[in-house]
mmCIF file of C-alpha atoms in Angstrom:
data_model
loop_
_atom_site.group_PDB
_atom_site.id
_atom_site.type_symbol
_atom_site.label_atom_id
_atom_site.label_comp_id
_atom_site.label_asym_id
_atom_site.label_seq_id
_atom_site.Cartn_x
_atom_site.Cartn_y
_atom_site.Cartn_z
ATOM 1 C CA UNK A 1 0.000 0.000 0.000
ATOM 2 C CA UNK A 2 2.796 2.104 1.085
ATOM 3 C CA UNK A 3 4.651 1.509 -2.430
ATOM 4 C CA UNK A 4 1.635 2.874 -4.446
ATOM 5 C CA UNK A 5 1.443 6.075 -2.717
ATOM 6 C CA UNK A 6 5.237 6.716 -3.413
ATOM 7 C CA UNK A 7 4.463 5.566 -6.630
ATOM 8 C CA UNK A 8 1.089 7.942 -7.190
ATOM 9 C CA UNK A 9 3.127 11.068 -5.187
ATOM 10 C CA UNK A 10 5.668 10.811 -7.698
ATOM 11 C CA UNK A 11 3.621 10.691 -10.225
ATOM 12 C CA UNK A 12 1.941 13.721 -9.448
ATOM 13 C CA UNK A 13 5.286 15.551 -8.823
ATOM 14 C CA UNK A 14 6.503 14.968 -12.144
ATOM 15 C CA UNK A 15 2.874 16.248 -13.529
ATOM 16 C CA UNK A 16 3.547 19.717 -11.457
ATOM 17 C CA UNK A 17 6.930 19.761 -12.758
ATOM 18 C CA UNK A 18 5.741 19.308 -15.866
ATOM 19 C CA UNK A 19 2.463 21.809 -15.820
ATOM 20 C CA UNK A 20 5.622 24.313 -14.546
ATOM 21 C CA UNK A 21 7.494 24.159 -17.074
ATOM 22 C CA UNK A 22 4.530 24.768 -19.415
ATOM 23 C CA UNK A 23 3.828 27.387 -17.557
ATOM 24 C CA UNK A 24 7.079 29.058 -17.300
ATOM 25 C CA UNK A 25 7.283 28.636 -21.392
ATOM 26 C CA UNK A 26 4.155 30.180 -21.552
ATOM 27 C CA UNK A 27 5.213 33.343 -19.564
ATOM 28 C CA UNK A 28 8.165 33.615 -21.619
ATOM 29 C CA UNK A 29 6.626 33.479 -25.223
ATOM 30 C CA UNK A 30 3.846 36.009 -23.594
ATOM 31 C CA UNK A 31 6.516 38.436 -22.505
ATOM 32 C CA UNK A 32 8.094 38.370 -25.751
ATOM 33 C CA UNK A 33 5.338 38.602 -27.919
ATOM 34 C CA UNK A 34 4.212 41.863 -25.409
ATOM 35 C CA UNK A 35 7.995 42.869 -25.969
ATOM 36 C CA UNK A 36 7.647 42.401 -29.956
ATOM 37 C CA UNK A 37 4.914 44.321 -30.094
ATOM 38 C CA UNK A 38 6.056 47.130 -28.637
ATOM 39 C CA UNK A 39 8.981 47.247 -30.670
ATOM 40 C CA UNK A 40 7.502 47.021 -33.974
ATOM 41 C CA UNK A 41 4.814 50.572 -32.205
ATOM 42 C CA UNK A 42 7.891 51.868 -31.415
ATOM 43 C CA UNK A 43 9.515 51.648 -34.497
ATOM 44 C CA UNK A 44 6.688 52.853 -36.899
ATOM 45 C CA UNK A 45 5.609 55.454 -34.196
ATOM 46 C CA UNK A 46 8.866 57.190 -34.817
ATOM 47 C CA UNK A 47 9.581 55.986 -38.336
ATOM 48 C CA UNK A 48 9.943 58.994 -40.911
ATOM 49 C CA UNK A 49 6.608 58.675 -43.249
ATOM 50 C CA UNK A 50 8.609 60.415 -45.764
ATOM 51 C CA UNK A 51 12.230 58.779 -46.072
ATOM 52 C CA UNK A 52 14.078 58.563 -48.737
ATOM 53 C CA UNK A 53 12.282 61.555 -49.966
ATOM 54 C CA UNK A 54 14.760 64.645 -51.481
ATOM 55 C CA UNK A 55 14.644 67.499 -49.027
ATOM 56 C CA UNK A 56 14.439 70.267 -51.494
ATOM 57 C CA UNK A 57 12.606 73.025 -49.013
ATOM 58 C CA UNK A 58 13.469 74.617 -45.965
ATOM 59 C CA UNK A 59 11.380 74.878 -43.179
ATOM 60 C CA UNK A 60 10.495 77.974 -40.634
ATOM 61 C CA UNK A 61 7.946 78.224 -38.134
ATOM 62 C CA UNK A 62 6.603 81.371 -37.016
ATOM 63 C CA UNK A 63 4.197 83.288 -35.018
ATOM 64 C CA UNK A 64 2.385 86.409 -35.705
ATOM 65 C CA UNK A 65 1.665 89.200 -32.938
ATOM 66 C CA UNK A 66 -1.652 88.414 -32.801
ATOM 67 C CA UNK A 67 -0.853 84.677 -32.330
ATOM 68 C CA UNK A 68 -1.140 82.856 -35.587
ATOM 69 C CA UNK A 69 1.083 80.145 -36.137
ATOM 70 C CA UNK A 70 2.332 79.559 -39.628
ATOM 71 C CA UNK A 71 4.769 76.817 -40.945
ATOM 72 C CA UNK A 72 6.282 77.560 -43.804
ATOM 73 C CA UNK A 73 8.536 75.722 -46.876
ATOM 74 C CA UNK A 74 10.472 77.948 -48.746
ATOM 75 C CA UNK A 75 12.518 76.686 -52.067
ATOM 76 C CA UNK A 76 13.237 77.329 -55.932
ATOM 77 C CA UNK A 77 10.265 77.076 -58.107
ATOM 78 C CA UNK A 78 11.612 74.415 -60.467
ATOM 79 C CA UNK A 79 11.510 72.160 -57.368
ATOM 80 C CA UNK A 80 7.175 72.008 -57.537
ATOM 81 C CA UNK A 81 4.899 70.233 -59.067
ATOM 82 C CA UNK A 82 1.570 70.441 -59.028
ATOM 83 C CA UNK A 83 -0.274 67.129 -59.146
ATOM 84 C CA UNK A 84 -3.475 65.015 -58.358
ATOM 85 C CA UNK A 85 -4.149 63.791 -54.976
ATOM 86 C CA UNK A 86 -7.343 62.371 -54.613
ATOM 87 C CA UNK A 87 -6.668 61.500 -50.598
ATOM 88 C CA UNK A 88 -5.821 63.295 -47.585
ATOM 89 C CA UNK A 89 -2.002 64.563 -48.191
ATOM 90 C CA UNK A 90 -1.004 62.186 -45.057
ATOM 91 C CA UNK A 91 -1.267 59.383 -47.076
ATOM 92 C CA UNK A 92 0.436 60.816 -50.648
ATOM 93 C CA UNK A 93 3.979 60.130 -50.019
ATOM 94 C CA UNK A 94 5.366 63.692 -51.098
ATOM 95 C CA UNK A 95 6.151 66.701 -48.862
ATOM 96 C CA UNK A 96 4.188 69.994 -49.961
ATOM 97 C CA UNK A 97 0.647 71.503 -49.106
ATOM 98 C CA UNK A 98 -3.298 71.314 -50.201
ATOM 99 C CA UNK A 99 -3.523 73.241 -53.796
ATOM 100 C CA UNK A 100 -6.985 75.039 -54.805
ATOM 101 C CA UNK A 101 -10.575 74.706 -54.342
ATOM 102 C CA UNK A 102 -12.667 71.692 -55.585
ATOM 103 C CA UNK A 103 -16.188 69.948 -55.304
ATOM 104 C CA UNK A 104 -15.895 66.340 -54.786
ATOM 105 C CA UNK A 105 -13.399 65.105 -57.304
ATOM 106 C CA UNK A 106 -14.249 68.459 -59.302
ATOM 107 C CA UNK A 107 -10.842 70.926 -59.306
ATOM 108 C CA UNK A 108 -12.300 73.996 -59.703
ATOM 109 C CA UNK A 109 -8.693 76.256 -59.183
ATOM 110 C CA UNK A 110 -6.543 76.042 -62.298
ATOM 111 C CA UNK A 111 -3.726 73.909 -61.616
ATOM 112 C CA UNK A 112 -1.367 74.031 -64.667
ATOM 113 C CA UNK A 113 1.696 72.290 -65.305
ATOM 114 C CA UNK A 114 3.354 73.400 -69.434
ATOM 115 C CA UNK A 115 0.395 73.402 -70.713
ATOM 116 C CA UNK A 116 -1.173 70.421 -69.334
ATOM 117 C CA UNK A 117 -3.557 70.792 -66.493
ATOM 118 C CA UNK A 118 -3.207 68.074 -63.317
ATOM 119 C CA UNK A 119 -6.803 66.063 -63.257
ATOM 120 C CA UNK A 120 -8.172 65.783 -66.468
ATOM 121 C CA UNK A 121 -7.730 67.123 -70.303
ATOM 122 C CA UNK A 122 -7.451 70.735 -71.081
ATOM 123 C CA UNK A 123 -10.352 72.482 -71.204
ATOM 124 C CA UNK A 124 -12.205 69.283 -69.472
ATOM 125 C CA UNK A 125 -14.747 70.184 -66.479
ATOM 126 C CA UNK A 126 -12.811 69.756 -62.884
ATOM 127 C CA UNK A 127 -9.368 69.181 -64.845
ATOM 128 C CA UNK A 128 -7.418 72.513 -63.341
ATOM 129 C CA UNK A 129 -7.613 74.197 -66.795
ATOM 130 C CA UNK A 130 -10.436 76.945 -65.326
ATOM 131 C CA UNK A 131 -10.876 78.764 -62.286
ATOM 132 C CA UNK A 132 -14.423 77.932 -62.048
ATOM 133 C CA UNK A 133 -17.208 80.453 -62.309
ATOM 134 C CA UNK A 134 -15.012 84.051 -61.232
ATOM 135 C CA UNK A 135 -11.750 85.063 -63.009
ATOM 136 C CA UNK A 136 -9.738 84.626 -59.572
ATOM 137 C CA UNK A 137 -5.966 85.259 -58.708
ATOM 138 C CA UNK A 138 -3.654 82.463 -60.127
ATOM 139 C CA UNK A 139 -0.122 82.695 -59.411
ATOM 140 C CA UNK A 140 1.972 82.186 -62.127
ATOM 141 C CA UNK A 141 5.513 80.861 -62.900
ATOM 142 C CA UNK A 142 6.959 81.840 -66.359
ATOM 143 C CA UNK A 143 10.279 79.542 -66.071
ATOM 144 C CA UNK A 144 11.383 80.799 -69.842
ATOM 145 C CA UNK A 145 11.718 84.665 -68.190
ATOM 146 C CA UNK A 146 12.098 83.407 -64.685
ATOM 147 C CA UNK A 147 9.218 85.564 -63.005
ATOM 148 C CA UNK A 148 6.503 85.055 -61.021
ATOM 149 C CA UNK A 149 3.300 87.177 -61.274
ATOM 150 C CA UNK A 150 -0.644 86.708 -60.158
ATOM 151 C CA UNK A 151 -2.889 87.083 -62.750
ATOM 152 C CA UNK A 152 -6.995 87.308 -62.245
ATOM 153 C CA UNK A 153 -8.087 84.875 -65.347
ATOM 154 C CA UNK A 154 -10.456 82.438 -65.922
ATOM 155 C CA UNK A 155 -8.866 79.375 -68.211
ATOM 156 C CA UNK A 156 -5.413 78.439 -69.329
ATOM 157 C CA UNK A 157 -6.038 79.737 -72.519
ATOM 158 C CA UNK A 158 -5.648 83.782 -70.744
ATOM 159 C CA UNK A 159 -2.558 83.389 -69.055
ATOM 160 C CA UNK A 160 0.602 85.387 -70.403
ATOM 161 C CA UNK A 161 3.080 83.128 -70.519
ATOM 162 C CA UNK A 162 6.598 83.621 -72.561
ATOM 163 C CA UNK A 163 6.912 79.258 -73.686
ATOM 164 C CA UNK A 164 3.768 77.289 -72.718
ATOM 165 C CA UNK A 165 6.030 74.379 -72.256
ATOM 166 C CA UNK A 166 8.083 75.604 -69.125
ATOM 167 C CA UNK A 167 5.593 77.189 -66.350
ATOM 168 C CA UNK A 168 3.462 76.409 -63.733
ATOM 169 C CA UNK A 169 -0.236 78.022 -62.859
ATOM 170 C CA UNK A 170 -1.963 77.762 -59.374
ATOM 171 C CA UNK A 171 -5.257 79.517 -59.084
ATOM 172 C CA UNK A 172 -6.626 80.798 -55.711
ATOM 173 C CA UNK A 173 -7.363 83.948 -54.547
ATOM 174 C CA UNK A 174 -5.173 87.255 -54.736
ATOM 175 C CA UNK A 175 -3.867 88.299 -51.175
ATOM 176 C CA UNK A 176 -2.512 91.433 -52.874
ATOM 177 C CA UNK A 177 0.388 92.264 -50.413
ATOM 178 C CA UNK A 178 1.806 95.299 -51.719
ATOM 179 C CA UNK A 179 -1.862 96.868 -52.084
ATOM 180 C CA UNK A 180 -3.620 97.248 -48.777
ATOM 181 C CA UNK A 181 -6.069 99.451 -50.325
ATOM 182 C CA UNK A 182 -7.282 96.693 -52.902
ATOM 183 C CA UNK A 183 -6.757 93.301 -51.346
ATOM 184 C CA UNK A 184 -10.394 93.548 -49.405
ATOM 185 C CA UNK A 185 -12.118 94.119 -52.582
ATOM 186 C CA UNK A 186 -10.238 91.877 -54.377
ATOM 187 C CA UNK A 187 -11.066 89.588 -52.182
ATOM 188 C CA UNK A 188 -14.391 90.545 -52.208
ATOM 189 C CA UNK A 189 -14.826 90.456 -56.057
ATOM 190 C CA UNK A 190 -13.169 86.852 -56.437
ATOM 191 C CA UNK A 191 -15.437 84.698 -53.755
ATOM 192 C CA UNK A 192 -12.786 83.860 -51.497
ATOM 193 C CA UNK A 193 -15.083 81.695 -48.789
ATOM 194 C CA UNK A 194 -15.752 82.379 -45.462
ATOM 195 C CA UNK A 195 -12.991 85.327 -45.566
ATOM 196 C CA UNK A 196 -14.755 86.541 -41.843
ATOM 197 C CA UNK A 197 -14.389 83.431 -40.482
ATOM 198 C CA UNK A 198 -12.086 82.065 -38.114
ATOM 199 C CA UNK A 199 -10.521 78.600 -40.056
ATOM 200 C CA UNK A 200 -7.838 77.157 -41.086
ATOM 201 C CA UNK A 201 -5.892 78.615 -43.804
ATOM 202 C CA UNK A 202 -3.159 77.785 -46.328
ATOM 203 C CA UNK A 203 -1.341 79.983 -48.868
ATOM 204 C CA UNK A 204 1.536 80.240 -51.918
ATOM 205 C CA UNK A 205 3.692 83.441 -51.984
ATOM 206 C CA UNK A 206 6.324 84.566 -53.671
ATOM 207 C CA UNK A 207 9.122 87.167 -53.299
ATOM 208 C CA UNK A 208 11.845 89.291 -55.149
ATOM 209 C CA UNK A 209 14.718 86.632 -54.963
ATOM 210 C CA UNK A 210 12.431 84.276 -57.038
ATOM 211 C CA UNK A 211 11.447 82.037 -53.648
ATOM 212 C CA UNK A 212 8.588 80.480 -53.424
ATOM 213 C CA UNK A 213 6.513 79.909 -49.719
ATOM 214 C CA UNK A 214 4.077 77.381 -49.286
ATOM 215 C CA UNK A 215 1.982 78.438 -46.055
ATOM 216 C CA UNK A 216 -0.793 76.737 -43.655
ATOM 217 C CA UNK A 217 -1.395 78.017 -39.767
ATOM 218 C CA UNK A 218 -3.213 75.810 -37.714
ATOM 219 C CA UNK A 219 -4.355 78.908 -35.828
ATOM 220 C CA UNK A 220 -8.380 79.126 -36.730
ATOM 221 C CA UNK A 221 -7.522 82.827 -38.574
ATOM 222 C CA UNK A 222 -9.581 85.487 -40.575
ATOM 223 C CA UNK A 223 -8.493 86.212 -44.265
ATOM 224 C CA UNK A 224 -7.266 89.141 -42.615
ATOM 225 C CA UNK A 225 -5.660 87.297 -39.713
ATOM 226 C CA UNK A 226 -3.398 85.226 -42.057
ATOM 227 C CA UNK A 227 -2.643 87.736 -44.335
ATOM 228 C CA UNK A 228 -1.295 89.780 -41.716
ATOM 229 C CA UNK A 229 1.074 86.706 -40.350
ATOM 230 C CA UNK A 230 2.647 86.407 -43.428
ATOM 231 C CA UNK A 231 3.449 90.013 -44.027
ATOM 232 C CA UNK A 232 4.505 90.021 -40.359
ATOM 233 C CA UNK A 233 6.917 86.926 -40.398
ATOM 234 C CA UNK A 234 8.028 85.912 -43.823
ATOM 235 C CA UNK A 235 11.736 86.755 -43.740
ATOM 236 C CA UNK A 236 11.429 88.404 -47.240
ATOM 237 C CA UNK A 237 10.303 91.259 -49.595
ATOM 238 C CA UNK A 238 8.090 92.380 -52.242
ATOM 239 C CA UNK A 239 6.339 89.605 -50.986
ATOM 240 C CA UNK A 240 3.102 88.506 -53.240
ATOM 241 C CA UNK A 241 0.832 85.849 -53.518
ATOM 242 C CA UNK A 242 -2.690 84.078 -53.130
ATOM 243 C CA UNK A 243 -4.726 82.217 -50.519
ATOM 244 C CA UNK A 244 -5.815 78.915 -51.377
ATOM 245 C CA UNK A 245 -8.481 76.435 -50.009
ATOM 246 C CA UNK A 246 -8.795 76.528 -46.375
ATOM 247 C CA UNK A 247 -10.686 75.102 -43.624
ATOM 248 C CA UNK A 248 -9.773 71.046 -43.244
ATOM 249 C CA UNK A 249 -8.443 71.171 -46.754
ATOM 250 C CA UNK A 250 -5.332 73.142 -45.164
ATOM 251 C CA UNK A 251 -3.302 70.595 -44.755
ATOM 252 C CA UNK A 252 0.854 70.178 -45.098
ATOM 253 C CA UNK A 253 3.395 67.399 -45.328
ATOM 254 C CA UNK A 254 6.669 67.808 -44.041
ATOM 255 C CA UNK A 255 10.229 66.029 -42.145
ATOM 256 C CA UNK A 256 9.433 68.703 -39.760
ATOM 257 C CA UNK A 257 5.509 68.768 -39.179
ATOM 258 C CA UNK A 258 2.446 67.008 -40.609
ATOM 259 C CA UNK A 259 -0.593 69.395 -40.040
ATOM 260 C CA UNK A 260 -3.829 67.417 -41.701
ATOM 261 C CA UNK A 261 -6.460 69.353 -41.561
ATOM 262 C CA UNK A 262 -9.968 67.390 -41.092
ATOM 263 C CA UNK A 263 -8.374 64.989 -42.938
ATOM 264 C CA UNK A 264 -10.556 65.246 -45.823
ATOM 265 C CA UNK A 265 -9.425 64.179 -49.042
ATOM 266 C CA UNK A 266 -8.332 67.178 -51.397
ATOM 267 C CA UNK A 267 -8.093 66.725 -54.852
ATOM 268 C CA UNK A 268 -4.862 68.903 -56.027
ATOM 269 C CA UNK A 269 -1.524 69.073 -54.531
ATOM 270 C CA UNK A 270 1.462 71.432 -54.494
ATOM 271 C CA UNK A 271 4.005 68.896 -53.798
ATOM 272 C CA UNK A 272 8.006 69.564 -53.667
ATOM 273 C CA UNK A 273 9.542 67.357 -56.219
ATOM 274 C CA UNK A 274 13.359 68.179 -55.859
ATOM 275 C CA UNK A 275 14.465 65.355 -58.560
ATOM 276 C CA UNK A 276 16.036 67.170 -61.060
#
């Protein structure tokens, strides 16, 4: 009798050992699947969206007197492109900012690139050949002369351009910084949305070295508001330019910041291509 409870007692000690060692294995693949994890949310947590990218910009970040942020990327002209987007900038893997306004997958802000405008055929409904419905300010880049200029037209077809095959168009909506007597009506007299309004707001300006700024402030900001930041804080002069679609559609990527709006998909990009 004695002999079978040694026997049975062993037996069960060998079981334990046995259900420990499970255990014990168990614990350790648990704590290194918890340690994988974290690892891998690590990694893409601080893992550069945009690598490999060329960083043809550079970047400033300023605020205003009256407290509205703006980031800014600054760089040559023959480093943009302006292209389709179609999703929220986020996911476009491209630095650069939101380009005009549009109505579903409509553009309705010209959005040239030598002669060929970014979503659709020329003179094609929501392509970027028009600025629908109002001639409205579309800054201009005439690569052939070198010069910038905003000019208030309706369709490719109006722009004054020295070779059709090297420039660049963005429509919008002239800020008119070196006219502070004309930039209200202006404003008035090209539909620039919600201009009272506190949003979000994004921008392209220009100045007399030939630089181009690309603008957004995440400070909710009047038209006046943001126009005043940038002729506050730009480090530049004879400073000119146009506002472009605002509200969530204001929306940046950059090394330095990603600001994304509402998220919203936009249709038209100004991205920084920096491959020549």
């Amino acid at each position: 009798m004695w002999v079978q409870t040694e026997a049975s007692s062993g037996k069960l000690k060998q079981l334990w050992r046995r259900r420990q060692r499970l255990i014990v294995s168990l614990l350790v693949l648990l704590i290194a699947g918890l340690a994988l994890s974290l690892f891998l949310v690590f990694r893409n947590h601080k893992e550069d969206p945009f690598k490999g990218l060329p960083h043809a910009y550079s970047f400033l970040e300023t605020v205003s007197a009256d407290n509205v942020q703006l980031y800014m990327m600054s760089l040559s002209p023959e480093d943009i492109k302006l292209r389709a987007a179609g999703v929220p900038l986020r996911q476009v893997n491209a630095y650069g900012i939101n380009g005009g306004f549009f109505y579903q997958d409509a553009l309705l802000s010209m959005a040239i690139m030598n002669d060929t405008p970014v979503n659709g055929a020329q003179k094609g409904y929501g392509s970027g050949w028009f600025n629908a419905k109002y001639a409205r300010g579309t800054l201009v880049w005439d690569g052939a002369s070198r010069s910038f200029s905003v000019q208030v037209v309706s369709s490719g077809e109006e722009l004054k351009i020295t070779d059709r095959q090297h420039y660049f168009a963005q429509g919008g909506i002239s800020m008119n910084l070196g006219h502070e007597d004309l930039w209200e009506a202006a404003v008035a007299e090209e539909h620039l949305p919600y201009a009272d309004e506190k949003r979000l707001r994004s921008g392209m300006v220009y100045d007399n070295t030939a630089k181009l700024w690309l603008i957004v402030t995440p400070t909710l900001s009047t038209a006046a508001d943001f126009r005043s930041a940038i002729l506050q804080t730009v480090p530049a002069k004879g400073l000119e330019g146009i506002f472009l679609d605002g509200d969530g559609s204001s929306q940046m990527n950059a090394k330095e910041i990603i600001v994304p709006g509402d998220s919203r998909s936009v249709v038209q990009m100004i991205a920084v291509d920096g491959t020549k």
